[in-house]
Coordinates of C-alpha atoms in Angstrom, one line a residue:
Chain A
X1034 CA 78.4 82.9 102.6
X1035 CA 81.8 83.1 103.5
X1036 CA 81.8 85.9 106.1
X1037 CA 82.8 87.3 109.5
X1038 CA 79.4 87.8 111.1
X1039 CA 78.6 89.4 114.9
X1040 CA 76.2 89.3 116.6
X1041 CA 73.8 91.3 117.7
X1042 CA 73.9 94.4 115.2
X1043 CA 72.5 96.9 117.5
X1044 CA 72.6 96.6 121.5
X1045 CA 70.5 99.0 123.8
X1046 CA 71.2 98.5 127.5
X1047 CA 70.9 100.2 130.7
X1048 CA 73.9 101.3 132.4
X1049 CA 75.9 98.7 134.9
X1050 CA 74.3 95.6 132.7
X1051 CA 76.3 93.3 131.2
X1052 CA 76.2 91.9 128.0
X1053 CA 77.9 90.1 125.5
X1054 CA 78.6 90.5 121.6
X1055 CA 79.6 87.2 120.0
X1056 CA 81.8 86.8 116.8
X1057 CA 82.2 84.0 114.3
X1058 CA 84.3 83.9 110.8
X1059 CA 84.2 80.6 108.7
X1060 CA 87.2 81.8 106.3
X1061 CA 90.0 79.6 108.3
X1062 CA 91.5 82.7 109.7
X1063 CA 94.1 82.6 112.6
X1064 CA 93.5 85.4 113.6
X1065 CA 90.7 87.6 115.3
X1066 CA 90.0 91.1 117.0
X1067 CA 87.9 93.6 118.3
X1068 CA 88.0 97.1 117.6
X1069 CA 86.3 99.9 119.1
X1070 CA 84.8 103.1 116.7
X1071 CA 84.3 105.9 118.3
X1072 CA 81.7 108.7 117.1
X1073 CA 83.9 110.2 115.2
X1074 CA 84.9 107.1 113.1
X1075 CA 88.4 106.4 115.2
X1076 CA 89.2 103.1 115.2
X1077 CA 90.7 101.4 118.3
X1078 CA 92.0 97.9 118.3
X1079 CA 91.3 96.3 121.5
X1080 CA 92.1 92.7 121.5
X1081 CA 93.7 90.2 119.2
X1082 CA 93.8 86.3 119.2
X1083 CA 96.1 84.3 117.3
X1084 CA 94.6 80.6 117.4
X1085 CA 92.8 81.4 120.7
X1086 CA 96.3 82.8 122.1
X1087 CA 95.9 86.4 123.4
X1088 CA 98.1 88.4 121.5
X1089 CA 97.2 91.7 122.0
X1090 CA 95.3 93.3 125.3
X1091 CA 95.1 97.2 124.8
X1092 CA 94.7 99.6 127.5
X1093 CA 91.4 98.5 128.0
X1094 CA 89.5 98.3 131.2
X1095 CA 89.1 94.8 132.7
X1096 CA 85.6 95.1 132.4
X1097 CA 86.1 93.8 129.0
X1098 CA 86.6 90.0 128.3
X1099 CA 87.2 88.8 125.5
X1100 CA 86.8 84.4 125.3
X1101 CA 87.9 82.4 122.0
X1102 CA 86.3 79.2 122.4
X1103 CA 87.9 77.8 118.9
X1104 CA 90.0 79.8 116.3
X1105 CA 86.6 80.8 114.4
X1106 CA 84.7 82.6 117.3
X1107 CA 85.8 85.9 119.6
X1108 CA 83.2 86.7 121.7
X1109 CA 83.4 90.0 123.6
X1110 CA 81.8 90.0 127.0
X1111 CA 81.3 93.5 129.0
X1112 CA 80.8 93.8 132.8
X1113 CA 78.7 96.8 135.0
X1114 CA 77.9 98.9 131.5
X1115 CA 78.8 102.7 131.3
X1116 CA 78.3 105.5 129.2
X1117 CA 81.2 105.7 127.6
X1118 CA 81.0 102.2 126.1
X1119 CA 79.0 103.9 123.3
X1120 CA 80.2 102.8 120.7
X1121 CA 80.3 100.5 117.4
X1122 CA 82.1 97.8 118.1
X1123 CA 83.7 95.5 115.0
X1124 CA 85.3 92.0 115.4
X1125 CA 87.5 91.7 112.1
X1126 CA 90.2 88.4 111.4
X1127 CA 93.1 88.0 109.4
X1128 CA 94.9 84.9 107.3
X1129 CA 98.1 85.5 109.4
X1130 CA 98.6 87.7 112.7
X1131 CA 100.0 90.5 111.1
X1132 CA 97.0 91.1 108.6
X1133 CA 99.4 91.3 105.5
X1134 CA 96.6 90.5 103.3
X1135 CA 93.9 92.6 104.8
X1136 CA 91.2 92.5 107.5
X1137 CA 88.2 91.1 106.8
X1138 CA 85.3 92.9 108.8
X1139 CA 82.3 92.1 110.7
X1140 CA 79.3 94.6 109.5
X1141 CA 79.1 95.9 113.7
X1142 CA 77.5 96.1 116.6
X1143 CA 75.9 99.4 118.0
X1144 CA 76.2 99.6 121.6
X1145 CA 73.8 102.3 122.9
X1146 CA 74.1 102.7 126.8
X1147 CA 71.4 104.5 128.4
Chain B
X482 CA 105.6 103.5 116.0
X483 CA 104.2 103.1 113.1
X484 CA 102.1 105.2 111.9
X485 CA 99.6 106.6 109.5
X486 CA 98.5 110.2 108.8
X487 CA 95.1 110.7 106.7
X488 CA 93.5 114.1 105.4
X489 CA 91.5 115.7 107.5
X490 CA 87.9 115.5 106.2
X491 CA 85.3 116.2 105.4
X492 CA 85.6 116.0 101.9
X493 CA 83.1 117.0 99.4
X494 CA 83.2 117.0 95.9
X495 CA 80.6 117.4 93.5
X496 CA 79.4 114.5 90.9
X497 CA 82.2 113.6 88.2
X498 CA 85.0 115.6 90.0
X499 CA 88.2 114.1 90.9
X500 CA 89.0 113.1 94.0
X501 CA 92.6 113.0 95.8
X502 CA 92.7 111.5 99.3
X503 CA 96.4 111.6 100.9
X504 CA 98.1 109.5 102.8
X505 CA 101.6 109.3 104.3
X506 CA 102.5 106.9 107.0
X507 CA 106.0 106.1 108.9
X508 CA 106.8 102.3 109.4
X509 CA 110.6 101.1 110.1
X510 CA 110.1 97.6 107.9
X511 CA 108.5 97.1 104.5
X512 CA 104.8 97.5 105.4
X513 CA 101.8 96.3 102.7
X514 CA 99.3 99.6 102.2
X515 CA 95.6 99.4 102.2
X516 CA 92.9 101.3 101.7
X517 CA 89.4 100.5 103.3
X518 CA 85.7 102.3 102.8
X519 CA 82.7 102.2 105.3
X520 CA 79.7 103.1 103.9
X521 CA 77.5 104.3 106.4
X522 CA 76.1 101.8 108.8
X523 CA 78.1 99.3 107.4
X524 CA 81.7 97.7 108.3
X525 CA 84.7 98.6 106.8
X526 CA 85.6 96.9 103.9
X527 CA 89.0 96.5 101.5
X528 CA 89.0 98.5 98.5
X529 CA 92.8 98.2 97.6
X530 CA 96.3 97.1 98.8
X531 CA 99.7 97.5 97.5
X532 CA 102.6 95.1 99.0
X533 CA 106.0 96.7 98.1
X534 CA 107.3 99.5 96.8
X535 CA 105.8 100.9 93.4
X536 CA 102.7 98.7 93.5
X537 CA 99.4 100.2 91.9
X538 CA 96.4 98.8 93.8
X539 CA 93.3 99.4 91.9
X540 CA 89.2 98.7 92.4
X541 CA 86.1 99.9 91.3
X542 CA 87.6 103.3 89.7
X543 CA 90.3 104.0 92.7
X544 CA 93.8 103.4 92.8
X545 CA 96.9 104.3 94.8
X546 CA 100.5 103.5 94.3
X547 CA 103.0 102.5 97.0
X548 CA 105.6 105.3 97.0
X549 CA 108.3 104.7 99.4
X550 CA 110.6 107.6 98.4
X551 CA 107.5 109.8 99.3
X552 CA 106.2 107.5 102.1
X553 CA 102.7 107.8 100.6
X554 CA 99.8 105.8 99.3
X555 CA 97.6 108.2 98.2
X556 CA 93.9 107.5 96.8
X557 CA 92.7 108.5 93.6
X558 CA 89.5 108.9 91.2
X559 CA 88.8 110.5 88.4
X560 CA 84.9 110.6 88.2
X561 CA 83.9 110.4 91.6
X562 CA 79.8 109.3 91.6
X563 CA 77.4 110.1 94.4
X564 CA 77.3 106.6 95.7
X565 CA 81.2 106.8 97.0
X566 CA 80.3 108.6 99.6
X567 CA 81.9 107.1 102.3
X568 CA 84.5 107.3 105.1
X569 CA 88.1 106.2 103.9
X570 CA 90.6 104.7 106.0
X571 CA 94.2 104.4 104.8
X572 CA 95.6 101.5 107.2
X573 CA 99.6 99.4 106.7
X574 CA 100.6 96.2 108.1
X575 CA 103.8 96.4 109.9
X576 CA 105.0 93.0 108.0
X577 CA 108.5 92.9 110.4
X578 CA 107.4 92.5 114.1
X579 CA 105.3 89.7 115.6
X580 CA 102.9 91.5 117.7
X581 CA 102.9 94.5 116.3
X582 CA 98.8 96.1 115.1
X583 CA 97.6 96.5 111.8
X584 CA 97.7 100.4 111.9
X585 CA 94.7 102.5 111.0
X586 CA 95.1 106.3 110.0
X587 CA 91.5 108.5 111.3
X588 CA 89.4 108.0 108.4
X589 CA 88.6 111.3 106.2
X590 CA 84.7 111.2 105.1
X591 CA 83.6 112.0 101.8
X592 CA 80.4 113.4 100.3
X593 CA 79.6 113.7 96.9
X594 CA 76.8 115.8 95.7
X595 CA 74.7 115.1 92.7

Protein backbone atom coordinates (compact mmCIF):
# COMPACT_ATOMS: atom_id res chain seq x y z
CA UNK A 1 0.00 0.00 0.00
CA UNK A 2 1.12 3.21 -0.90
CA UNK A 3 1.06 5.05 2.43
CA UNK A 4 2.73 7.24 4.99
CA UNK A 5 2.93 4.88 8.05
CA UNK A 6 4.44 5.75 11.83
CA UNK A 7 5.24 4.01 13.99
CA UNK A 8 4.25 3.07 17.12
CA UNK A 9 0.43 4.08 17.14
CA UNK A 10 0.10 4.42 20.74
CA UNK A 11 3.20 5.25 23.26
CA UNK A 12 2.80 5.05 27.18
CA UNK A 13 5.91 6.25 28.93
CA UNK A 14 6.95 7.45 32.21
CA UNK A 15 7.98 10.90 32.57
CA UNK A 16 11.90 11.99 31.80
CA UNK A 17 12.20 8.69 29.30
CA UNK A 18 13.01 9.07 26.07
CA UNK A 19 11.66 7.62 23.11
CA UNK A 20 11.37 7.74 19.65
CA UNK A 21 8.42 7.70 16.93
CA UNK A 22 9.70 6.75 13.50
CA UNK A 23 8.06 7.69 10.09
CA UNK A 24 8.26 6.28 6.60
CA UNK A 25 6.23 7.23 3.19
CA UNK A 26 6.98 5.23 0.00
CA UNK A 27 4.93 7.87 -2.37
CA UNK A 28 8.39 9.64 -3.62
CA UNK A 29 7.53 12.68 -1.62
CA UNK A 30 10.14 15.48 -0.96
CA UNK A 31 8.91 16.46 1.64
CA UNK A 32 8.11 15.46 5.33
CA UNK A 33 6.82 16.81 8.82
CA UNK A 34 5.71 16.40 12.13
CA UNK A 35 2.81 17.97 13.68
CA UNK A 36 1.72 18.08 17.05
CA UNK A 37 -2.49 17.75 18.03
CA UNK A 38 -3.31 18.91 20.97
CA UNK A 39 -6.57 17.71 22.96
CA UNK A 40 -8.45 19.86 21.53
CA UNK A 41 -7.70 18.86 17.90
CA UNK A 42 -5.13 22.00 17.21
CA UNK A 43 -2.72 21.23 14.87
CA UNK A 44 0.89 22.44 15.29
CA UNK A 45 3.51 21.97 12.65
CA UNK A 46 6.75 21.28 14.15
CA UNK A 47 9.31 20.28 11.75
CA UNK A 48 9.62 20.03 8.02
CA UNK A 49 12.32 18.43 5.75
CA UNK A 50 12.78 19.03 2.21
CA UNK A 51 15.05 16.08 0.81
CA UNK A 52 16.54 15.63 4.38
CA UNK A 53 17.25 19.53 4.45
CA UNK A 54 15.66 21.10 7.58
CA UNK A 55 13.31 23.54 6.47
CA UNK A 56 11.29 24.38 9.11
CA UNK A 57 12.21 24.14 13.15
CA UNK A 58 9.20 25.69 15.09
CA UNK A 59 9.35 27.00 18.50
CA UNK A 60 9.93 23.73 19.77
CA UNK A 61 12.00 22.76 22.66
CA UNK A 62 15.39 21.08 21.86
CA UNK A 63 14.29 18.16 23.46
CA UNK A 64 12.80 17.29 20.22
CA UNK A 65 15.01 15.79 17.35
CA UNK A 66 13.95 15.12 14.47
CA UNK A 67 16.67 12.79 12.02
CA UNK A 68 15.89 12.15 8.15
CA UNK A 69 18.04 9.31 7.29
CA UNK A 70 16.83 9.32 3.40
CA UNK A 71 13.97 11.53 1.82
CA UNK A 72 11.31 8.65 2.77
CA UNK A 73 11.83 8.45 6.64
CA UNK A 74 11.47 11.35 9.51
CA UNK A 75 11.86 9.92 12.63
CA UNK A 76 11.11 12.04 15.71
CA UNK A 77 13.24 11.38 18.68
CA UNK A 78 12.23 12.98 22.33
CA UNK A 79 14.63 13.51 25.25
CA UNK A 80 13.81 13.55 29.43
CA UNK A 81 9.75 13.04 28.74
CA UNK A 82 7.16 15.60 30.36
CA UNK A 83 3.68 15.89 30.78
CA UNK A 84 2.91 18.17 28.41
CA UNK A 85 4.22 16.10 25.54
CA UNK A 86 0.70 14.49 25.62
CA UNK A 87 -0.22 14.51 22.69
CA UNK A 88 -0.96 12.81 19.08
CA UNK A 89 1.69 13.29 17.16
CA UNK A 90 1.26 13.00 13.04
CA UNK A 91 4.21 12.84 10.47
CA UNK A 92 2.45 13.92 7.10
CA UNK A 93 4.65 14.54 3.41
CA UNK A 94 4.04 16.46 0.56
CA UNK A 95 4.98 16.11 -3.52
CA UNK A 96 6.67 19.61 -3.29
CA UNK A 97 7.64 21.70 -0.05
CA UNK A 98 4.85 23.89 -0.15
CA UNK A 99 2.07 21.05 -0.09
CA UNK A 100 0.15 22.54 -3.14
CA UNK A 101 -1.39 19.25 -3.76
CA UNK A 102 -2.24 18.25 -0.26
CA UNK A 103 -0.71 16.47 2.73
CA UNK A 104 -0.77 13.07 2.86
CA UNK A 105 -1.05 11.82 6.62
CA UNK A 106 0.23 9.22 8.85
CA UNK A 107 -2.88 7.53 10.90
CA UNK A 108 -0.74 8.89 14.54
CA UNK A 109 0.92 8.25 17.33
CA UNK A 110 -0.67 8.63 20.91
CA UNK A 111 1.84 9.81 23.33
CA UNK A 112 0.57 9.25 26.84
CA UNK A 113 3.09 10.46 29.52
CA UNK A 114 2.49 9.37 32.90
CA UNK B 1 0.52 35.69 7.91
CA UNK B 2 -1.53 33.67 6.41
CA UNK B 3 -4.18 32.59 7.79
CA UNK B 4 -7.36 30.56 8.22
CA UNK B 5 -10.44 31.11 10.35
CA UNK B 6 -12.95 27.93 10.87
CA UNK B 7 -16.37 27.83 12.73
CA UNK B 8 -16.31 27.28 15.99
CA UNK B 9 -17.81 23.85 16.70
CA UNK B 10 -19.29 21.72 17.84
CA UNK B 11 -21.59 21.15 15.18
CA UNK B 12 -24.55 18.91 15.31
CA UNK B 13 -27.00 18.18 12.91
CA UNK B 14 -29.43 15.70 12.79
CA UNK B 15 -29.57 12.75 9.91
CA UNK B 16 -30.38 14.16 6.25
CA UNK B 17 -29.95 17.92 7.33
CA UNK B 18 -27.72 20.16 5.59
CA UNK B 19 -24.68 21.01 6.61
CA UNK B 20 -22.70 24.52 6.07
CA UNK B 21 -19.11 24.60 7.50
CA UNK B 22 -17.45 28.24 6.90
CA UNK B 23 -14.28 29.15 6.13
CA UNK B 24 -12.45 32.42 5.34
CA UNK B 25 -8.74 32.66 5.40
CA UNK B 26 -6.23 35.68 4.53
CA UNK B 27 -3.11 34.79 2.28
CA UNK B 28 -1.16 37.73 0.31
CA UNK B 29 -0.47 35.16 -2.92
CA UNK B 30 -2.86 32.82 -4.79
CA UNK B 31 -3.16 29.99 -2.22
CA UNK B 32 -4.75 26.32 -3.29
CA UNK B 33 -7.77 25.49 -0.50
CA UNK B 34 -8.32 22.22 1.13
CA UNK B 35 -10.51 20.70 3.12
CA UNK B 36 -9.38 17.64 5.42
CA UNK B 37 -11.67 15.11 7.84
CA UNK B 38 -10.39 13.05 10.87
CA UNK B 39 -12.56 10.54 11.87
CA UNK B 40 -11.98 9.80 15.26
CA UNK B 41 -8.77 7.90 16.08
CA UNK B 42 -7.71 8.18 12.78
CA UNK B 43 -5.37 10.73 10.73
CA UNK B 44 -6.50 13.50 8.82
CA UNK B 45 -7.25 12.85 5.51
CA UNK B 46 -8.11 15.13 2.09
CA UNK B 47 -11.61 15.34 1.22
CA UNK B 48 -11.37 18.33 -1.37
CA UNK B 49 -9.11 21.06 -2.76
CA UNK B 50 -9.69 23.89 -4.99
CA UNK B 51 -6.43 25.62 -6.79
CA UNK B 52 -7.52 29.12 -8.12
CA UNK B 53 -10.11 31.25 -7.98
CA UNK B 54 -13.82 29.82 -8.74
CA UNK B 55 -12.83 26.18 -8.41
CA UNK B 56 -15.56 23.63 -7.08
CA UNK B 57 -13.78 20.84 -5.18
CA UNK B 58 -16.14 18.05 -4.66
CA UNK B 59 -16.02 14.28 -2.83
CA UNK B 60 -18.16 11.91 -1.41
CA UNK B 61 -21.36 14.44 -1.21
CA UNK B 62 -19.21 17.76 -0.08
CA UNK B 63 -18.06 20.47 -2.00
CA UNK B 64 -16.70 24.07 -1.59
CA UNK B 65 -15.88 26.63 -4.17
CA UNK B 66 -12.84 28.96 -4.03
CA UNK B 67 -14.30 32.49 -3.66
CA UNK B 68 -11.69 35.01 -3.72
CA UNK B 69 -13.93 38.14 -3.75
CA UNK B 70 -15.27 36.68 -0.45
CA UNK B 71 -12.03 35.05 0.76
CA UNK B 72 -13.86 31.89 1.55
CA UNK B 73 -13.99 28.22 0.93
CA UNK B 74 -16.77 27.17 2.57
CA UNK B 75 -17.98 23.28 2.95
CA UNK B 76 -21.21 22.09 1.98
CA UNK B 77 -23.67 18.97 2.12
CA UNK B 78 -26.91 18.49 1.53
CA UNK B 79 -27.90 15.13 3.29
CA UNK B 80 -25.51 14.91 5.93
CA UNK B 81 -25.42 10.86 7.21
CA UNK B 82 -24.47 9.79 10.68
CA UNK B 83 -21.16 8.38 9.55
CA UNK B 84 -19.63 12.04 8.73
CA UNK B 85 -19.21 12.72 11.91
CA UNK B 86 -16.01 13.94 12.07
CA UNK B 87 -13.65 16.84 12.79
CA UNK B 88 -13.08 19.24 9.69
CA UNK B 89 -10.13 21.16 9.03
CA UNK B 90 -10.15 23.83 6.36
CA UNK B 91 -6.22 24.32 5.61
CA UNK B 92 -4.36 26.67 2.22
CA UNK B 93 -1.12 26.35 0.84
CA UNK B 94 0.64 29.61 0.62
CA UNK B 95 1.81 28.71 -3.14
CA UNK B 96 4.22 32.18 -3.22
CA UNK B 97 6.95 31.85 -0.52
CA UNK B 98 9.50 29.12 -0.12
CA UNK B 99 9.34 28.27 3.41
CA UNK B 100 6.33 29.36 4.27
CA UNK B 101 3.63 26.32 6.30
CA UNK B 102 0.86 24.68 4.90
CA UNK B 103 -1.74 26.60 7.18
CA UNK B 104 -4.33 24.75 9.20
CA UNK B 105 -7.58 26.59 10.51
CA UNK B 106 -8.78 24.83 14.33
CA UNK B 107 -10.89 22.13 13.16
CA UNK B 108 -14.78 22.48 13.93
CA UNK B 109 -16.27 18.87 14.95
CA UNK B 110 -19.29 17.57 13.77
CA UNK B 111 -21.97 15.16 15.07
CA UNK B 112 -24.69 13.84 13.32
CA UNK B 113 -27.42 12.11 15.11
CA UNK B 114 -29.56 9.35 13.73
Amino acid sequence: DTAVSQTPKYLVTQMGNDKSIKCEQNLGHDTMYWYKQDSKKFLKIMFSYNNKELIINETVPNRFSPKSPDKAHLNLHINSLELGDSAVYFCASTLDYQGTYGYTFGSGTRLTVV
Amino acid sequence: GDSVTQMEGPVTLSEEAFLTINCTYTATGYPSLFWYVQYPGEGLQLLLKATKADDKGSNKGFEATYRKETTSFHLEKGSVQVSDSAVYFCALSPRDNYGQNFVFGPGTRLSVLP
